[in-house]
mmCIF file of C-alpha atoms in Angstrom:
data_model
loop_
_atom_site.group_PDB
_atom_site.id
_atom_site.type_symbol
_atom_site.label_atom_id
_atom_site.label_comp_id
_atom_site.label_asym_id
_atom_site.label_seq_id
_atom_site.Cartn_x
_atom_site.Cartn_y
_atom_site.Cartn_z
ATOM 1 C CA GLY A 1 -0.298 0.365 -0.108
ATOM 2 C CA GLU A 2 1.045 3.708 0.038
ATOM 3 C CA ASN A 3 3.800 4.998 2.439
ATOM 4 C CA VAL A 4 4.497 8.611 2.907
ATOM 5 C CA GLU A 5 7.396 9.783 4.812
ATOM 6 C CA GLN A 6 7.898 13.477 5.985
ATOM 7 C CA HIS A 7 10.839 14.888 7.037
ATOM 8 C CA PRO A 8 12.104 16.943 8.866
ATOM 9 C CA SER A 9 9.952 15.834 12.381
ATOM 10 C CA THR A 10 10.943 19.149 13.866
ATOM 11 C CA LEU A 11 11.913 22.388 11.966
ATOM 12 C CA SER A 12 12.698 25.405 14.101
ATOM 13 C CA VAL A 13 13.164 29.140 12.566
ATOM 14 C CA GLN A 14 13.904 32.986 12.732
ATOM 15 C CA GLU A 15 10.632 34.898 11.703
ATOM 16 C CA GLY A 16 11.454 36.025 8.236
ATOM 17 C CA ASP A 17 12.869 33.078 7.147
ATOM 18 C CA SER A 18 11.943 30.200 4.774
ATOM 19 C CA ALA A 19 10.699 27.029 5.910
ATOM 20 C CA VAL A 20 11.006 23.479 3.854
ATOM 21 C CA ILE A 21 9.168 20.330 4.299
ATOM 22 C CA LYS A 22 9.646 17.148 2.689
ATOM 23 C CA CYS A 23 7.823 14.186 1.797
ATOM 24 C CA THR A 24 8.097 11.031 -0.147
ATOM 25 C CA TYR A 25 5.760 8.589 -1.344
ATOM 26 C CA SER A 26 5.610 4.945 -2.787
ATOM 27 C CA ASP A 27 2.325 4.384 -5.179
ATOM 28 C CA SER A 28 2.996 5.709 -8.500
ATOM 29 C CA ALA A 29 -0.673 5.650 -8.828
ATOM 30 C CA SER A 30 -1.251 8.812 -6.440
ATOM 31 C CA ASN A 31 -2.279 11.979 -8.276
ATOM 32 C CA TYR A 32 -3.586 14.037 -5.657
ATOM 33 C CA PHE A 33 -1.294 15.471 -2.534
ATOM 34 C CA PRO A 34 -2.713 17.722 0.024
ATOM 35 C CA TRP A 35 -1.006 19.338 2.584
ATOM 36 C CA TYR A 36 -2.817 20.112 5.934
ATOM 37 C CA LYS A 37 -1.984 22.458 9.077
ATOM 38 C CA GLN A 38 -3.219 21.552 12.380
ATOM 39 C CA GLU A 39 -2.859 24.148 14.868
ATOM 40 C CA LEU A 40 -2.637 23.370 18.646
ATOM 41 C CA GLY A 41 -5.843 21.916 20.044
ATOM 42 C CA LYS A 42 -7.311 21.890 16.243
ATOM 43 C CA ARG A 43 -8.593 19.721 13.474
ATOM 44 C CA PRO A 44 -6.367 19.375 10.612
ATOM 45 C CA GLN A 45 -7.398 22.268 8.099
ATOM 46 C CA LEU A 46 -6.017 21.888 4.376
ATOM 47 C CA ILE A 47 -3.378 24.935 3.135
ATOM 48 C CA ILE A 48 -2.622 23.780 -0.051
ATOM 49 C CA ASP A 49 -2.921 20.707 -2.900
ATOM 50 C CA ILE A 50 -1.565 19.645 -5.899
ATOM 51 C CA ARG A 51 -2.232 17.260 -8.226
ATOM 52 C CA SER A 52 -0.445 14.797 -10.581
ATOM 53 C CA ASN A 53 -0.599 17.095 -13.857
ATOM 54 C CA VAL A 54 1.552 20.395 -12.517
ATOM 55 C CA GLY A 55 5.146 20.615 -11.203
ATOM 56 C CA GLU A 56 4.279 23.751 -8.538
ATOM 57 C CA LYS A 57 1.581 25.485 -7.458
ATOM 58 C CA LYS A 58 1.642 28.590 -5.056
ATOM 59 C CA ASP A 59 -0.637 30.498 -3.265
ATOM 60 C CA GLN A 60 0.994 34.019 -1.257
ATOM 61 C CA ARG A 61 3.851 32.713 0.754
ATOM 62 C CA ILE A 62 2.870 28.813 0.313
ATOM 63 C CA ALA A 63 3.976 26.858 -2.222
ATOM 64 C CA VAL A 64 4.633 23.070 -3.397
ATOM 65 C CA THR A 65 6.169 21.529 -5.930
ATOM 66 C CA LEU A 66 5.570 17.883 -7.321
ATOM 67 C CA ASN A 67 8.482 15.902 -8.715
ATOM 68 C CA LYS A 68 6.848 12.231 -10.127
ATOM 69 C CA THR A 69 9.521 10.641 -11.645
ATOM 70 C CA ALA A 70 11.105 10.796 -7.858
ATOM 71 C CA LYS A 71 8.008 10.927 -5.920
ATOM 72 C CA HIS A 72 8.800 13.736 -4.047
ATOM 73 C CA PHE A 73 6.909 16.778 -3.121
ATOM 74 C CA SER A 74 7.689 19.614 -1.169
ATOM 75 C CA LEU A 75 6.134 22.863 1.051
ATOM 76 C CA HIS A 76 7.842 25.834 1.008
ATOM 77 C CA ILE A 77 6.705 28.702 3.366
ATOM 78 C CA THR A 78 8.390 31.920 2.842
ATOM 79 C CA GLU A 79 8.491 35.055 5.058
ATOM 80 C CA THR A 80 7.538 32.732 7.896
ATOM 81 C CA GLN A 81 5.644 34.386 10.651
ATOM 82 C CA PRO A 82 4.649 33.578 14.174
ATOM 83 C CA GLU A 83 0.982 32.577 13.528
ATOM 84 C CA ASP A 84 2.633 30.009 11.325
ATOM 85 C CA SER A 85 3.757 27.811 13.974
ATOM 86 C CA ALA A 86 1.789 24.338 14.087
ATOM 87 C CA VAL A 87 2.647 20.671 13.275
ATOM 88 C CA TYR A 88 1.844 20.385 9.287
ATOM 89 C CA PHE A 89 1.178 17.302 7.647
ATOM 90 C CA CYS A 90 1.169 16.137 3.958
ATOM 91 C CA ALA A 91 -0.387 13.429 2.595
ATOM 92 C CA ALA A 92 -0.644 11.250 -0.579
ATOM 93 C CA ASN A 93 -3.741 9.543 -2.020
ATOM 94 C CA ARG A 94 -4.385 6.008 -3.031
ATOM 95 C CA PRO A 95 -7.198 6.056 -5.660
ATOM 96 C CA HIS A 96 -10.241 4.002 -5.642
ATOM 97 C CA GLY A 97 -11.590 2.922 -9.064
ATOM 98 C CA SER A 98 -11.133 5.389 -11.589
ATOM 99 C CA SER A 99 -12.881 8.412 -10.038
ATOM 100 C CA ASN A 100 -12.733 8.549 -6.638
ATOM 101 C CA THR A 101 -9.740 10.084 -4.927
ATOM 102 C CA GLY A 102 -9.951 7.730 -2.125
ATOM 103 C CA LYS A 103 -7.956 7.340 0.683
ATOM 104 C CA LEU A 104 -5.489 9.786 1.357
ATOM 105 C CA ILE A 105 -2.485 8.448 3.779
ATOM 106 C CA PHE A 106 -0.334 10.780 5.715
ATOM 107 C CA GLY A 107 2.810 11.241 6.137
ATOM 108 C CA GLN A 108 4.249 11.952 10.156
ATOM 109 C CA GLY A 109 4.171 15.387 10.395
ATOM 110 C CA THR A 110 6.448 18.147 11.183
ATOM 111 C CA THR A 111 6.159 20.474 14.163
ATOM 112 C CA LEU A 112 7.218 24.046 12.764
ATOM 113 C CA GLN A 113 8.516 26.884 15.153
ATOM 114 C CA VAL A 114 8.693 30.072 14.126
ATOM 115 C CA LYS A 115 10.297 32.145 16.233
ATOM 116 C CA PRO A 116 9.845 36.222 16.976
ATOM 117 C CA ASP B 1 -19.194 25.494 5.380
ATOM 118 C CA VAL B 2 -18.527 21.744 5.610
ATOM 119 C CA LYS B 3 -19.450 20.557 8.793
ATOM 120 C CA VAL B 4 -18.142 17.415 10.188
ATOM 121 C CA THR B 5 -19.056 16.561 13.801
ATOM 122 C CA GLN B 6 -17.867 13.975 16.341
ATOM 123 C CA SER B 7 -20.127 13.203 19.157
ATOM 124 C CA SER B 8 -18.018 13.278 21.878
ATOM 125 C CA ARG B 9 -14.687 15.848 22.364
ATOM 126 C CA TYR B 10 -13.242 13.585 25.343
ATOM 127 C CA LEU B 11 -14.229 10.062 26.702
ATOM 128 C CA VAL B 12 -12.746 7.788 29.473
ATOM 129 C CA LYS B 13 -13.765 3.913 29.053
ATOM 130 C CA ARG B 14 -13.023 0.729 30.520
ATOM 131 C CA THR B 15 -10.571 -1.675 29.043
ATOM 132 C CA GLY B 16 -12.708 -4.700 27.855
ATOM 133 C CA GLU B 17 -15.654 -1.996 27.487
ATOM 134 C CA LYS B 18 -17.315 -2.039 23.669
ATOM 135 C CA VAL B 19 -16.925 1.713 22.481
ATOM 136 C CA PHE B 20 -19.170 3.705 19.981
ATOM 137 C CA LEU B 21 -17.464 6.725 18.077
ATOM 138 C CA GLU B 22 -20.162 8.423 15.681
ATOM 139 C CA CYS B 23 -18.893 11.015 13.023
ATOM 140 C CA VAL B 24 -22.060 12.863 10.796
ATOM 141 C CA GLN B 25 -21.474 15.080 8.095
ATOM 142 C CA ASP B 26 -23.890 17.379 6.893
ATOM 143 C CA MET B 27 -22.215 18.113 3.089
ATOM 144 C CA ASP B 28 -23.846 14.734 1.345
ATOM 145 C CA HIS B 29 -19.923 13.732 0.829
ATOM 146 C CA GLU B 30 -19.493 9.670 -0.459
ATOM 147 C CA ASN B 31 -16.355 9.138 0.999
ATOM 148 C CA MET B 32 -15.512 9.082 5.114
ATOM 149 C CA PHE B 33 -12.798 8.426 7.100
ATOM 150 C CA TRP B 34 -11.585 7.257 10.471
ATOM 151 C CA TYR B 35 -7.743 8.295 11.346
ATOM 152 C CA ARG B 36 -6.290 8.087 14.871
ATOM 153 C CA GLN B 37 -3.759 10.554 15.445
ATOM 154 C CA ASP B 38 -0.658 9.628 17.896
ATOM 155 C CA PRO B 39 2.656 11.806 18.355
ATOM 156 C CA GLY B 40 5.504 10.719 16.006
ATOM 157 C CA LEU B 41 2.920 9.237 13.972
ATOM 158 C CA GLY B 42 1.211 11.160 12.226
ATOM 159 C CA LEU B 43 -2.391 10.547 10.932
ATOM 160 C CA ARG B 44 -3.194 6.730 10.355
ATOM 161 C CA LEU B 45 -6.154 5.515 8.654
ATOM 162 C CA ILE B 46 -8.287 2.900 10.187
ATOM 163 C CA TYR B 47 -11.323 2.411 8.354
ATOM 164 C CA PHE B 48 -12.329 4.111 4.531
ATOM 165 C CA SER B 49 -16.090 4.466 3.360
ATOM 166 C CA TYR B 50 -16.990 4.806 -0.142
ATOM 167 C CA ASP B 51 -20.631 5.065 0.241
ATOM 168 C CA VAL B 52 -23.253 3.447 2.419
ATOM 169 C CA LYS B 53 -22.481 -0.046 3.640
ATOM 170 C CA MET B 54 -19.372 -0.018 1.537
ATOM 171 C CA LYS B 55 -16.007 -0.287 3.705
ATOM 172 C CA GLU B 56 -12.187 -0.613 3.128
ATOM 173 C CA LYS B 57 -9.847 -1.565 5.404
ATOM 174 C CA GLY B 58 -7.400 1.176 6.028
ATOM 175 C CA ASP B 59 -3.464 0.523 7.416
ATOM 176 C CA ILE B 60 -4.873 -0.278 11.122
ATOM 177 C CA PRO B 61 -7.679 -1.976 11.354
ATOM 178 C CA GLU B 62 -6.964 -4.409 13.621
ATOM 179 C CA GLY B 63 -9.096 -4.561 17.219
ATOM 180 C CA TYR B 64 -11.943 -2.122 15.227
ATOM 181 C CA SER B 65 -14.903 -2.239 12.973
ATOM 182 C CA VAL B 66 -17.540 0.500 11.354
ATOM 183 C CA SER B 67 -20.680 1.051 9.960
ATOM 184 C CA ARG B 68 -22.139 3.527 7.392
ATOM 185 C CA GLU B 69 -26.031 2.274 7.824
ATOM 186 C CA LYS B 70 -26.873 6.173 6.236
ATOM 187 C CA LYS B 71 -24.469 8.250 3.859
ATOM 188 C CA GLU B 72 -23.948 11.425 6.743
ATOM 189 C CA ARG B 73 -22.955 8.934 9.171
ATOM 190 C CA PHE B 74 -19.829 6.753 9.795
ATOM 191 C CA SER B 75 -19.231 4.884 13.397
ATOM 192 C CA LEU B 76 -15.947 3.654 14.774
ATOM 193 C CA ILE B 77 -16.869 1.014 16.829
ATOM 194 C CA LEU B 78 -14.104 -0.550 19.295
ATOM 195 C CA GLU B 79 -15.366 -3.904 20.384
ATOM 196 C CA SER B 80 -13.261 -4.583 23.459
ATOM 197 C CA ALA B 81 -11.204 -1.673 23.962
ATOM 198 C CA SER B 82 -7.397 -1.857 25.226
ATOM 199 C CA THR B 83 -5.352 0.794 26.984
ATOM 200 C CA ASN B 84 -3.231 0.987 23.828
ATOM 201 C CA GLN B 85 -6.622 1.986 21.827
ATOM 202 C CA THR B 86 -5.506 5.068 23.795
ATOM 203 C CA SER B 87 -5.453 8.084 21.530
ATOM 204 C CA MET B 88 -6.999 10.909 19.524
ATOM 205 C CA TYR B 89 -9.762 9.753 16.906
ATOM 206 C CA LEU B 90 -10.316 11.841 13.446
ATOM 207 C CA CYS B 91 -12.904 11.428 11.471
ATOM 208 C CA ALA B 92 -13.237 13.118 7.868
ATOM 209 C CA SER B 93 -15.251 13.527 4.746
ATOM 210 C CA SER B 94 -14.486 14.101 1.229
ATOM 211 C CA LEU B 95 -16.892 14.143 -2.343
ATOM 212 C CA LEU B 96 -16.310 11.050 -4.064
ATOM 213 C CA THR B 97 -14.806 13.325 -7.076
ATOM 214 C CA GLU B 98 -11.278 13.214 -8.480
ATOM 215 C CA ASN B 99 -8.872 15.321 -6.130
ATOM 216 C CA THR B 100 -11.370 16.503 -3.294
ATOM 217 C CA GLU B 101 -10.220 18.670 -0.142
ATOM 218 C CA ALA B 102 -10.967 16.064 2.768
ATOM 219 C CA PHE B 103 -12.592 17.780 5.551
ATOM 220 C CA PHE B 104 -12.098 17.127 9.281
ATOM 221 C CA GLY B 105 -14.552 17.251 12.414
ATOM 222 C CA GLN B 106 -12.822 18.456 15.611
ATOM 223 C CA GLY B 107 -11.676 15.136 16.867
ATOM 224 C CA THR B 108 -12.513 12.976 19.974
ATOM 225 C CA ARG B 109 -9.684 12.255 22.719
ATOM 226 C CA LEU B 110 -10.441 8.770 23.898
ATOM 227 C CA THR B 111 -8.689 7.406 27.225
ATOM 228 C CA VAL B 112 -9.187 3.597 28.036
ATOM 229 C CA VAL B 113 -8.340 2.807 31.563
#
């Protein structure tokens, strides 16, 4: 089955610096790669996602890149702010049939701390 | 606004008890999921349902079962609770359509004593 590995497990940066979180996946059928942010005591919420037909997507300070050949995808946060401090999860789907996204398999999570 | 609601925020149960965790979504989503969240292990999939009465095992189904009798409701059942099932349980739902966002419930913190 799908296996998603996420690194690093913890990341500490100074406010204004960039942060990068990397994930690898194993199932070549995966075609959807979302990133979730979970603030302390709250539910995970989608911050950005990428489909397999594009290599990069950007939304303000957040960008995601995908290398399907190498089965790698990464989250990039620029100009980090204290409110970016949270746990970040990557995920890859395991499709169900020809049109259902199917199961989402998550990485182990990265705890990002942004120091003021 | 999509709403995924879990029946309890906190639960304390005794070893050997049968435990029901309920999840309801109000957006007519076909897919529903149960995950457990443990520090350092991320979100691990217990069960997935893609339609009423249809289910698939996830990566850690042992000790759990599920029920989906209605589209909006997905129940997780611990047949005989054990202390190693103490965890945070998260329910989620998504549309059947390819590549769509999963929305999470607020989580149930289960403690088995």
